[in-house]
PDB file of C-alpha atoms in Angstrom:
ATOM      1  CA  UNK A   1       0.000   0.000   0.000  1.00  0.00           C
ATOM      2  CA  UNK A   2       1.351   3.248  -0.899  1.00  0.00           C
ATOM      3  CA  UNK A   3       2.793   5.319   2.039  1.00  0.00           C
ATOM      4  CA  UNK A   4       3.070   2.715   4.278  1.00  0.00           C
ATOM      5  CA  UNK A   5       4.853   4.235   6.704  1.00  0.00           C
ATOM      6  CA  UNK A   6       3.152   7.742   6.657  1.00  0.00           C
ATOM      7  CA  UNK A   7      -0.295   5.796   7.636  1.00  0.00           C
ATOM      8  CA  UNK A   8       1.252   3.365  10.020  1.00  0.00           C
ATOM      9  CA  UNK A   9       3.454   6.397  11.807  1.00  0.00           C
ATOM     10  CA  UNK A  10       0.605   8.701  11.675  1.00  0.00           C
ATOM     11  CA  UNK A  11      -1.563   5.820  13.615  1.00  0.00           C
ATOM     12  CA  UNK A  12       1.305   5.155  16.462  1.00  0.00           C
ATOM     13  CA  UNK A  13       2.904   8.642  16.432  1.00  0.00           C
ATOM     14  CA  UNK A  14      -0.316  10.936  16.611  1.00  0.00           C
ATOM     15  CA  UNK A  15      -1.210   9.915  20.336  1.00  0.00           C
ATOM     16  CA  UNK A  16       2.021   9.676  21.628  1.00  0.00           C
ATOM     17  CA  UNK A  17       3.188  13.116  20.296  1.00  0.00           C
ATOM     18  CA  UNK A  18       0.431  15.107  21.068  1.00  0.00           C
ATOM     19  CA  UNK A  19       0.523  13.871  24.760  1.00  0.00           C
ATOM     20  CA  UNK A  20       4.166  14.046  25.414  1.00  0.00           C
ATOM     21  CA  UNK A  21       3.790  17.863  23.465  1.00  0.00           C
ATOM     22  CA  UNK A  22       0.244  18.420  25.235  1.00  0.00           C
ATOM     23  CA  UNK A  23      -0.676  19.802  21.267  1.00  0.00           C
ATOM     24  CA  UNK A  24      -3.709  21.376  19.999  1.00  0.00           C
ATOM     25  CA  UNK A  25      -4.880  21.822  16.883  1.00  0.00           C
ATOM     26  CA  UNK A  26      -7.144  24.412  15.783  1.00  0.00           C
ATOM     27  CA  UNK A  27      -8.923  24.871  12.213  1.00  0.00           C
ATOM     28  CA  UNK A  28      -8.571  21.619  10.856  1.00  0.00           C
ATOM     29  CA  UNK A  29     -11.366  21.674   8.926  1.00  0.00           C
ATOM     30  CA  UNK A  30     -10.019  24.928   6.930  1.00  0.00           C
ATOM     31  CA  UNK A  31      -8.367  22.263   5.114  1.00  0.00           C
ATOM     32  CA  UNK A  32      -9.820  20.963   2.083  1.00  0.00           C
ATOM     33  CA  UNK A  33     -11.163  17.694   1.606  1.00  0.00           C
ATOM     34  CA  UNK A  34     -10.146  16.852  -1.828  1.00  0.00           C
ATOM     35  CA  UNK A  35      -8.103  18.834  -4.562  1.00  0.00           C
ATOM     36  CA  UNK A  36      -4.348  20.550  -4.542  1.00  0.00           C
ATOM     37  CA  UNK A  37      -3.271  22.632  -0.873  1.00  0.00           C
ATOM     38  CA  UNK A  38      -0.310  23.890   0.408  1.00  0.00           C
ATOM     39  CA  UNK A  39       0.005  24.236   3.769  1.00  0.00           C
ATOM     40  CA  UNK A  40       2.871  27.076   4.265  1.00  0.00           C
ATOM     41  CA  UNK A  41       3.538  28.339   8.082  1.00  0.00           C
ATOM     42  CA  UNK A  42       6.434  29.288  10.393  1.00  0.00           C
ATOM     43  CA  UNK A  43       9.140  27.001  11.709  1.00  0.00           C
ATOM     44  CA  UNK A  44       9.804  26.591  14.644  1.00  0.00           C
ATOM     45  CA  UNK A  45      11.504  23.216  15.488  1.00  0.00           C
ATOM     46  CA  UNK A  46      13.151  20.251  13.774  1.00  0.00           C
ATOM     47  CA  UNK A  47      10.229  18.137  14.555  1.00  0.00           C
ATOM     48  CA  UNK A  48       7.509  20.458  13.074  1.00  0.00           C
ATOM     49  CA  UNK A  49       7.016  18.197  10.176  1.00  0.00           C
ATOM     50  CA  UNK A  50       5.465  15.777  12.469  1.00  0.00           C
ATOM     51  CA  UNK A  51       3.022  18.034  13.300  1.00  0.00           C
ATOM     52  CA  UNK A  52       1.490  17.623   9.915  1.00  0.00           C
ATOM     53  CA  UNK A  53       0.775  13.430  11.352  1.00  0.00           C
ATOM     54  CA  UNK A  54      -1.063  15.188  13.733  1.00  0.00           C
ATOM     55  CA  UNK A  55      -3.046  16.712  11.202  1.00  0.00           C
ATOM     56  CA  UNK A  56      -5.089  16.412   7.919  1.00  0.00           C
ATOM     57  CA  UNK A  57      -6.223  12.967   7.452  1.00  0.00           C
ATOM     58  CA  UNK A  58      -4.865  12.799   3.688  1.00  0.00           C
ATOM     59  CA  UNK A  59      -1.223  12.669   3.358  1.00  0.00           C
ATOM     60  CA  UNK A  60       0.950  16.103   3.604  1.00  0.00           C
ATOM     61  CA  UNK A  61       4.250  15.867   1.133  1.00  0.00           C
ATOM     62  CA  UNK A  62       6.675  18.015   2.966  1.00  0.00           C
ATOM     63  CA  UNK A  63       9.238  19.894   1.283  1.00  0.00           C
ATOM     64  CA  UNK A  64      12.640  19.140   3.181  1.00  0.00           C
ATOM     65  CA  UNK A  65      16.319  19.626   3.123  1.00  0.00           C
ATOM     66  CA  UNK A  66      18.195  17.278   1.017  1.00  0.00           C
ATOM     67  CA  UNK A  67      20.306  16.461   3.914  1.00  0.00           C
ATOM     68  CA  UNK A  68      17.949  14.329   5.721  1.00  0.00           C
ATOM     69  CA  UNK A  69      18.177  11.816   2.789  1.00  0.00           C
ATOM     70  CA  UNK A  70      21.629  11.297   3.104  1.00  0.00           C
ATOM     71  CA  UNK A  71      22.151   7.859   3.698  1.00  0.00           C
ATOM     72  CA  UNK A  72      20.287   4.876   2.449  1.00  0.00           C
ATOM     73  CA  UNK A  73      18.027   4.199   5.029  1.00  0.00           C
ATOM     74  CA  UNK A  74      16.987   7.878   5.900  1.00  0.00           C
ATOM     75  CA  UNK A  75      16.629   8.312   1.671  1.00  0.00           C
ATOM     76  CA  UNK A  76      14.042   5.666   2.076  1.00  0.00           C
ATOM     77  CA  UNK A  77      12.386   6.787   5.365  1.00  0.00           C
ATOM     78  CA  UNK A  78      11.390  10.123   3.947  1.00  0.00           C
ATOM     79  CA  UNK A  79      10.533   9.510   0.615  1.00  0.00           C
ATOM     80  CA  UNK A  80       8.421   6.690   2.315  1.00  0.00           C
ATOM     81  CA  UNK A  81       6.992   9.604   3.656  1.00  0.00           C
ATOM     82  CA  UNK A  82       5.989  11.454   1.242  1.00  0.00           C
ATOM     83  CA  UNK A  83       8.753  14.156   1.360  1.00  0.00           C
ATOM     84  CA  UNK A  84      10.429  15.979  -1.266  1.00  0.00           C
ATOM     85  CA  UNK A  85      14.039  16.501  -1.331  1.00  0.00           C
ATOM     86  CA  UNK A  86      14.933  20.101  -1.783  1.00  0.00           C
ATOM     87  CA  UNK A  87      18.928  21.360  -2.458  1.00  0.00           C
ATOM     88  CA  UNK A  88      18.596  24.631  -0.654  1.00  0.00           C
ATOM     89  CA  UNK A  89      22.166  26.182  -2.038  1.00  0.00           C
ATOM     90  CA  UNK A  90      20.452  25.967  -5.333  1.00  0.00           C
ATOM     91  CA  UNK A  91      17.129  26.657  -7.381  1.00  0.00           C
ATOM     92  CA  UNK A  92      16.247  23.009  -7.380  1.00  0.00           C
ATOM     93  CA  UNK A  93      13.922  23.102 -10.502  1.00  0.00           C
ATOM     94  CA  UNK A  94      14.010  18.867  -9.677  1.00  0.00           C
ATOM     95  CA  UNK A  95      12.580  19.720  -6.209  1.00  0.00           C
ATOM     96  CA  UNK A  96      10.466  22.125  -8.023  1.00  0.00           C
ATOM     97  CA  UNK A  97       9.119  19.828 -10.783  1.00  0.00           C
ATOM     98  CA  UNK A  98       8.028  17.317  -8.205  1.00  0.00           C
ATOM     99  CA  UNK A  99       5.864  19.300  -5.787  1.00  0.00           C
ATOM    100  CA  UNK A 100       3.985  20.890  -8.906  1.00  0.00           C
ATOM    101  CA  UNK A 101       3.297  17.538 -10.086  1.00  0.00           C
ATOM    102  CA  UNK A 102       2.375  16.288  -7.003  1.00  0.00           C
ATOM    103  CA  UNK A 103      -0.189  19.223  -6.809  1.00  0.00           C
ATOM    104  CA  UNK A 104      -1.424  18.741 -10.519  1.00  0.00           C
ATOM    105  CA  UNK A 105      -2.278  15.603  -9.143  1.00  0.00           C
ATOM    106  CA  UNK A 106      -4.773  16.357  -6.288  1.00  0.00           C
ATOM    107  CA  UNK A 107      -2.268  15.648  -3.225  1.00  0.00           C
ATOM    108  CA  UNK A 108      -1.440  18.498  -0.617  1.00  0.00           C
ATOM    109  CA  UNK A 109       2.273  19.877  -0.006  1.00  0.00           C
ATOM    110  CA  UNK A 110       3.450  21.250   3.031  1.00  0.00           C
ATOM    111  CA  UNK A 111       6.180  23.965   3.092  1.00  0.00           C
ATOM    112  CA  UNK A 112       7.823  26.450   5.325  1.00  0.00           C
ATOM    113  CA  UNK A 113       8.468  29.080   3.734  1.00  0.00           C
ATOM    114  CA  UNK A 114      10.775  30.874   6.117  1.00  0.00           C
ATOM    115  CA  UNK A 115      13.468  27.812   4.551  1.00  0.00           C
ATOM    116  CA  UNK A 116      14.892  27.035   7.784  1.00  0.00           C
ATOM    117  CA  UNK A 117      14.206  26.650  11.651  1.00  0.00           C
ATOM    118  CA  UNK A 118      13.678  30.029  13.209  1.00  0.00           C
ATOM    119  CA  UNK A 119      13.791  30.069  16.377  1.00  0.00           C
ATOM    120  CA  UNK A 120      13.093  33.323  17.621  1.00  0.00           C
ATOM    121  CA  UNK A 121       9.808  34.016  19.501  1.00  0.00           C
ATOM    122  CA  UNK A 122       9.579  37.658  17.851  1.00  0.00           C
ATOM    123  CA  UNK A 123      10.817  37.719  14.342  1.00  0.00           C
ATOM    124  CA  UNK A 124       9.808  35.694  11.520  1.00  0.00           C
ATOM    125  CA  UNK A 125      11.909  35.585   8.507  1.00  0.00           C
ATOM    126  CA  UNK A 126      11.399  36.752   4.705  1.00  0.00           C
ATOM    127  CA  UNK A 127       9.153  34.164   3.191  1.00  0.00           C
ATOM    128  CA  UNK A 128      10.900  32.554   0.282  1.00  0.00           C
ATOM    129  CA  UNK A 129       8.477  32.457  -3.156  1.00  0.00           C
ATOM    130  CA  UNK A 130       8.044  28.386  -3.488  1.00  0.00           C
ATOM    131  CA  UNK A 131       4.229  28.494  -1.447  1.00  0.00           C
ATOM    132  CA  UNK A 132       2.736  31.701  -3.520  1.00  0.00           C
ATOM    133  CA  UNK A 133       4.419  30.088  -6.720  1.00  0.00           C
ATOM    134  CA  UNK A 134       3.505  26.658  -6.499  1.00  0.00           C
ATOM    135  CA  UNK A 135      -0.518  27.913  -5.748  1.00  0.00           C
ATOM    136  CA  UNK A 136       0.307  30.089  -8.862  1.00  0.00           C
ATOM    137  CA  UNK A 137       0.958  27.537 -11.399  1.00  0.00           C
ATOM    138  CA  UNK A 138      -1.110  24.853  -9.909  1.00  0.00           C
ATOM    139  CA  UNK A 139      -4.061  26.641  -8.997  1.00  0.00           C
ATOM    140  CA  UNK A 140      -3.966  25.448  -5.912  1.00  0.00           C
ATOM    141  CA  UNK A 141      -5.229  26.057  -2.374  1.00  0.00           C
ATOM    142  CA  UNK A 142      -3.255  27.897   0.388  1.00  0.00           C
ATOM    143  CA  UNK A 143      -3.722  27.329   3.748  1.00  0.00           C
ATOM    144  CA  UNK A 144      -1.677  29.268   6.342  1.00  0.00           C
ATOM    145  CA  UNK A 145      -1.127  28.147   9.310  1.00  0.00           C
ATOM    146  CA  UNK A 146       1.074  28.873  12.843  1.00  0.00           C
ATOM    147  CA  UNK A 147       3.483  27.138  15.016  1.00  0.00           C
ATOM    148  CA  UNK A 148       3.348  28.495  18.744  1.00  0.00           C
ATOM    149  CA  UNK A 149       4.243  27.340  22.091  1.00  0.00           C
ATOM    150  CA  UNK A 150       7.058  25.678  23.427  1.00  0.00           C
ATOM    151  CA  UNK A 151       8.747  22.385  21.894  1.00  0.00           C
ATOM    152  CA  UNK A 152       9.222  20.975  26.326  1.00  0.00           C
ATOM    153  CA  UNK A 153       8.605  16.782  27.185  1.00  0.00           C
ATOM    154  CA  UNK A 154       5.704  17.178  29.298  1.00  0.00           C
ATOM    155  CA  UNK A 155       5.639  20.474  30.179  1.00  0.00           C
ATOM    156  CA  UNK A 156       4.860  22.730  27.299  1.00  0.00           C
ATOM    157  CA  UNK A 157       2.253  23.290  25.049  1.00  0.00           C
ATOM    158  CA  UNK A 158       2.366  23.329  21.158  1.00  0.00           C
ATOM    159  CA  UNK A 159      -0.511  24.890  18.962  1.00  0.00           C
ATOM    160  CA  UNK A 160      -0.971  24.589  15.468  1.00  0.00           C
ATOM    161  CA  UNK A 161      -3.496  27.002  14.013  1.00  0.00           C
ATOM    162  CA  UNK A 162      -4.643  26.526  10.540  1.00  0.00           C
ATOM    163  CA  UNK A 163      -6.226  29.821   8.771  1.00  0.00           C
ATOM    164  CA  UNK A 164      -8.670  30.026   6.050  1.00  0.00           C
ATOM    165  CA  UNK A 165      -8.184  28.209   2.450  1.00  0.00           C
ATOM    166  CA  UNK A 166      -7.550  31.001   0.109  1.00  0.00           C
ATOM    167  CA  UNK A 167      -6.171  31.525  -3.833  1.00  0.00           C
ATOM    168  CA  UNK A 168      -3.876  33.729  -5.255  1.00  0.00           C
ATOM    169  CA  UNK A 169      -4.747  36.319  -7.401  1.00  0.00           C
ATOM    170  CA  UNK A 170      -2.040  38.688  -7.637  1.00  0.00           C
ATOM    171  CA  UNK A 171       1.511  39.246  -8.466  1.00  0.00           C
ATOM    172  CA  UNK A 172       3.907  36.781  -6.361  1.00  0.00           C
ATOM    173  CA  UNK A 173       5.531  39.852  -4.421  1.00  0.00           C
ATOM    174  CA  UNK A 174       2.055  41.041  -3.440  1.00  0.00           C
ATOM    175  CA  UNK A 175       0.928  37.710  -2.716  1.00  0.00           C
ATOM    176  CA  UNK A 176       3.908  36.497  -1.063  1.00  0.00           C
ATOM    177  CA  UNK A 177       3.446  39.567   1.538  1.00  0.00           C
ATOM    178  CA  UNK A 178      -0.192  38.366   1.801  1.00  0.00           C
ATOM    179  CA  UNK A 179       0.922  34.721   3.017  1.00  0.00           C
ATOM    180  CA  UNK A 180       3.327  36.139   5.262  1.00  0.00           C
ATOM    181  CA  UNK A 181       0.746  38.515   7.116  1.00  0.00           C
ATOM    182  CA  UNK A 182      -1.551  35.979   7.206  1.00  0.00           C
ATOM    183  CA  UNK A 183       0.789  33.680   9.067  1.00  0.00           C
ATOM    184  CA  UNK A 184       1.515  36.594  11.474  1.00  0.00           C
ATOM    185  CA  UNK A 185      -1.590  36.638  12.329  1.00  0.00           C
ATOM    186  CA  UNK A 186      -2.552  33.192  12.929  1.00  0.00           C
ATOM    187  CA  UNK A 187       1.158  33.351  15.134  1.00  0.00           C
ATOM    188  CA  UNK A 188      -0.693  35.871  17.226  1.00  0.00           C
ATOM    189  CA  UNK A 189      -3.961  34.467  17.741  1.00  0.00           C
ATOM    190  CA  UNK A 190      -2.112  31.175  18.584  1.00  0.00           C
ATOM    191  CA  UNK A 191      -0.285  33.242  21.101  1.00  0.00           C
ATOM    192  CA  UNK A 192      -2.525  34.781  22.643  1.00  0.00           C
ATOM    193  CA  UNK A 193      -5.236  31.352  23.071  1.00  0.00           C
ATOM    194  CA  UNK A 194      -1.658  29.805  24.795  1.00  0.00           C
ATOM    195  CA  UNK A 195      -1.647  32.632  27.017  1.00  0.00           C
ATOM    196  CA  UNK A 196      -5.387  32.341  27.762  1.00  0.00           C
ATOM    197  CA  UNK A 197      -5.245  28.753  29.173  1.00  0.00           C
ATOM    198  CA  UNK A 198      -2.172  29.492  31.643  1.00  0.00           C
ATOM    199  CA  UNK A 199      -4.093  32.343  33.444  1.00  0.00           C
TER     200      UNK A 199
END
């Protein structure tokens, strides 16, 4: 059965993570049922993909770094997975080639579009153009969506917030500003619901 290990990870994994992370998960059902989505938020940890078990019920191909495929048996974990490997110190048109076709073809992508963990609680970096381009050329769904709390075994709290589905309509630059604004937002609003529940 195809993506074996996504299902069977996403059935074991999903329980255990979102205890140990105490996560909650709010606007899943922004996401769209059927047809092409990217999911593009923030970054905040290494283990962020794994959010994305926790998640839709259809499988989410990540985008990620080619260096997690570098060895036999991680090459065949993540791809396995679903993921696409990406060569960051280039314009991977491969990388490129792979996520549109996995669009054209009715599947959903995830991305961060920041490129790389941030891990600053205040800043978010420059979005990088693969979310807004992708929708662009694929016609595709966005869905933004936010990263907050703390990454802490037991003792913190991780929210993902997923925003509204939406399509571009506008230049990339515009549109790229659009995505990241959006993700502000939902950053916020994760914040301050995080807040809420320790008072």
């Amino acid at each position: 059965m195809k993506y074996m290990m996504y299902k069977t990870l996403k059935f074991i994994i999903k329980p255990f993570f979102m205890c140990i992370y105490n996560v909650k998960i709010d606007g899943i059902e922004n996401i769209p049922k059927k047809g092409s989505v990217i999911l593009a938020g923030n970054h905040k940890g290494n283990i962020d993909a794994f959010l994305m078990l926790a998640g839709p019920k259809r499988v989410v191909h990540m985008m990620a770094k080619k260096e997690l495929f570098n060895n036999k048996i991680k090459n065949w974990f993540f791809r396995s997975m679903g993921c696409i490997s990406v060569d960051r110190s280039i314009h991977d048109d491969i990388a490129k080639n792979k996520a549109i076709n996995v669009l054209n073809n009715g599947n959903i992508i995830g991305i961060f579009p920041e490129g790389t963990v941030n891990k600053s609680k205040d800043i978010i970096l420059p979005f990088k153009y693969g979310a807004v381009s992708f929708a662009k050329k694929t016609k595709s769904y966005i869905v933004p969506f936010s990263i907050t709390g703390e990454y802490k075994l037991f003792r913190g709290k991780i929210r993902i917030t997923y925003g509204d589905a939406y399509k571009v309509k506008k230049s990339l630059e515009e549109e790229n500003k659009i995505l990241m604004n959006k993700v502000i937002n939902l950053i916020k609003i994760g914040d301050e619901k995080n807040n809420k529940k320790e008072k």
